[in-house]
Coordinates of C-alpha atoms in Angstrom, one line a residue:
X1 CA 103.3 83.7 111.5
X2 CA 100.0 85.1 110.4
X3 CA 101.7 88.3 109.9
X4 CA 104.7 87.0 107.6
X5 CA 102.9 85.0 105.5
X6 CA 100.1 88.2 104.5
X7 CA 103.4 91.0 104.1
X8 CA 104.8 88.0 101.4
X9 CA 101.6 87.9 100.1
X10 CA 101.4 91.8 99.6
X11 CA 104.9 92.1 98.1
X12 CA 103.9 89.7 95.9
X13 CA 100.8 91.0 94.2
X14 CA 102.5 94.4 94.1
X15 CA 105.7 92.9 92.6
X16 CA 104.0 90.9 90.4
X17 CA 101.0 93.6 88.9
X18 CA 98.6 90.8 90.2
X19 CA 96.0 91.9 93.1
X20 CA 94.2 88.4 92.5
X21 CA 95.1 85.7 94.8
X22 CA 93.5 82.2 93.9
X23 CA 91.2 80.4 96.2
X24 CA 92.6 77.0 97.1
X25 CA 90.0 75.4 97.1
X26 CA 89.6 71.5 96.1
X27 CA 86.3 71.6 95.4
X28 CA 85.6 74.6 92.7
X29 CA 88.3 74.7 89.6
X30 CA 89.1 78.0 88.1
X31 CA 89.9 77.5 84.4
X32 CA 92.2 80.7 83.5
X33 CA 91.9 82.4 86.6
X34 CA 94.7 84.6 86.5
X35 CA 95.4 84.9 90.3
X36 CA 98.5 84.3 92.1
X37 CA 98.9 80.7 93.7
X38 CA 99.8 81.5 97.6
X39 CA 101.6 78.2 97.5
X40 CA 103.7 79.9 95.7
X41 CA 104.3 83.1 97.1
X42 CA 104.6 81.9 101.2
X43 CA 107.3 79.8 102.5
X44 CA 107.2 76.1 101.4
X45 CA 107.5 75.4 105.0
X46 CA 103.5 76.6 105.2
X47 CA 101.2 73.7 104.7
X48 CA 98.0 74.0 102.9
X49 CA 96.4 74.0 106.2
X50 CA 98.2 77.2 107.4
X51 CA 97.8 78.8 103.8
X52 CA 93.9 78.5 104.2
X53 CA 93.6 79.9 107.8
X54 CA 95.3 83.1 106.1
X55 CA 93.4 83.3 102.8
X56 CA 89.9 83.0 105.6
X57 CA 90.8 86.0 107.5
X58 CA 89.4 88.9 107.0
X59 CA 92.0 90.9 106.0
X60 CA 90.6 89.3 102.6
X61 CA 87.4 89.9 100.4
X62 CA 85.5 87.6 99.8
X63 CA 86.3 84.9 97.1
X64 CA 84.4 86.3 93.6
X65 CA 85.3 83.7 90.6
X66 CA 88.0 81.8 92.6
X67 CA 90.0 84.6 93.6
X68 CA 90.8 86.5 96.7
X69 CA 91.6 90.2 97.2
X70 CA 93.1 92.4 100.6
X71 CA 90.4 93.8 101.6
X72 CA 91.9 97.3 101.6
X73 CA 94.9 98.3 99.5
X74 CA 96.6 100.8 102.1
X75 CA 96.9 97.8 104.3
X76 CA 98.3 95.7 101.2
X77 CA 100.4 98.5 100.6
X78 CA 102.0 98.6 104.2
X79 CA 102.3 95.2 104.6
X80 CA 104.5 95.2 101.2
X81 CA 107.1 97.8 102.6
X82 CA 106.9 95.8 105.9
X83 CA 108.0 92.7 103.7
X84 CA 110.7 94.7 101.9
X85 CA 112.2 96.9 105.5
X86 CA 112.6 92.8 106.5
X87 CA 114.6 91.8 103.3
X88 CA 116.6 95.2 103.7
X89 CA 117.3 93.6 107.9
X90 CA 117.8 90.5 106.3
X91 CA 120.5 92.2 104.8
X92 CA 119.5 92.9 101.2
X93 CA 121.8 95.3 99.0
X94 CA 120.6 99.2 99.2
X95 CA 121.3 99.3 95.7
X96 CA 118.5 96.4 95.0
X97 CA 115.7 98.3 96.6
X98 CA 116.9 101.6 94.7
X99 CA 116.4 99.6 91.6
X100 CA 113.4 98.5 92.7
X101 CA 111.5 101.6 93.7
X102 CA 113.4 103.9 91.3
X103 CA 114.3 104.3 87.4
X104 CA 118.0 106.0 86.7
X105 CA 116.6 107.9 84.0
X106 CA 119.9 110.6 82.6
X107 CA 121.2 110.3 85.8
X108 CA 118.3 111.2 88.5
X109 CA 116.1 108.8 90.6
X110 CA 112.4 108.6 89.2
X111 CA 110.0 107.0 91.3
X112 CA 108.1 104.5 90.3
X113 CA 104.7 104.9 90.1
X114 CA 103.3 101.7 90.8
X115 CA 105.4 101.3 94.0
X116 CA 104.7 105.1 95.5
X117 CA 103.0 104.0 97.9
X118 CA 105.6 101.4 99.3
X119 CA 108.0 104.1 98.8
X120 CA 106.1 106.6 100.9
X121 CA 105.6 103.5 103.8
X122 CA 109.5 102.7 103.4
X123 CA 110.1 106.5 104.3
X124 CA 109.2 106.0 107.7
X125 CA 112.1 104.7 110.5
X126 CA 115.6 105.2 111.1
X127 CA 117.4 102.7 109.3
X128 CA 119.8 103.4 106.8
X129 CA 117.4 102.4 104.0
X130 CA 114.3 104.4 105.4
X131 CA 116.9 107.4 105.0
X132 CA 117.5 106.4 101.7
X133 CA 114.5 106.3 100.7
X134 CA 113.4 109.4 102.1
X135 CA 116.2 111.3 100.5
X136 CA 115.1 109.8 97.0
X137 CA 111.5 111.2 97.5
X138 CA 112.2 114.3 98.4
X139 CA 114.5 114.5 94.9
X140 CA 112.3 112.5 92.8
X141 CA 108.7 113.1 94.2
X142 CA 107.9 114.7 97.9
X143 CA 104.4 115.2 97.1
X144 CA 103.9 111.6 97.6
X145 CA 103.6 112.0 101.6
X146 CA 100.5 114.1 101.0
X147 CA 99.3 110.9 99.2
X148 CA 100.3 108.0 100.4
X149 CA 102.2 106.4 103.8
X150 CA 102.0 107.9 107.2
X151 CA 103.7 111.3 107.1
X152 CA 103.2 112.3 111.0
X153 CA 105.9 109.3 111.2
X154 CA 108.7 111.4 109.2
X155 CA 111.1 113.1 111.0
X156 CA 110.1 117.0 111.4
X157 CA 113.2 118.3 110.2
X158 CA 112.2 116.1 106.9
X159 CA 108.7 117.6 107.1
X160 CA 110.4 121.2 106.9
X161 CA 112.3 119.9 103.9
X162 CA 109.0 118.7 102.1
X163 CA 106.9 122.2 102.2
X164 CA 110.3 124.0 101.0
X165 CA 110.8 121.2 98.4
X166 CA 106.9 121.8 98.2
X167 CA 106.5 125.6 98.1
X168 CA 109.9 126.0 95.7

């Protein structure tokens, strides 16, 4: 679906550091356009067809130099954790998306700063890796609710344990 294919997309220019999404398009060439080639990034069940109705909706900017951009980078952003909460069904180690979220540095969990945001968004729910993750913010960096995510989602006995985490 529609929806699949744009979470891939969103995990993949996070993962990647790339926001820039090239513009398949046969008719205009981008020599050393350093966007992200969807063909790569969806299923390579998608056709080319299917890969440009996603790339013309409007969850997308408008091309500038042969590359496309989400529109807005909270809906990126959600779309990402959505990706990563279906690996984690899928049945992806819990240990993988610690790695992947989190450094081990001298034995405590230090977020990562590029993937905060995910991290706040993978907060939410009941699973065992929202929990997870949750607990890991609230040791590494509960501030992160008040920046990123959707924080009237989080449990409120986890709310308490922010403003004490917050006020300590």
């Amino acid at each position: 679906t529609a929806r699949q294919g744009a979470e891939a997309l969103a995990a993949a220019t996070l993962l990647c550091r790339n926001l820039n999404i090239k513009v398949p398009d046969d008719a205009y060439v981008s020599v050393g356009t350093a966007g992200l080639d969807s063909s790569s990034c969806l299923p390579p069940t998608w056709s080319p067809t299917e890969r440009r109705a996603l790339l013309t909706r409007s969850l997308f900017d408008g091309a500038t130099y042969g590359c496309i951009r989400f529109h807005h980078r909270i809906t990126m952003e959600y779309l990402a954790a959505s990706w990563l909460s279906e690996r984690m069904r899928d049945g992806c180690p819990q240990d993988h998306l610690d790695d992947l979220i989190f450094a081990l540095h001298q034995g405590e969990h230090i977020l990562r700063p590029t993937l905060a945001p995910v991290a706040a968004w993978l907060a939410n729910g009941s699973k065992p890796h929202n929990i997870q993750v949750r607990e890991r913010l609230l040791q590494s960096d509960a501030d992160v609710h008040l920046k990123y995510g959707d924080p009237e989602q989080l449990p409120i006995e986890y709310k308490k344990r922010i403003l004490n985490a917050l006020s300590s």
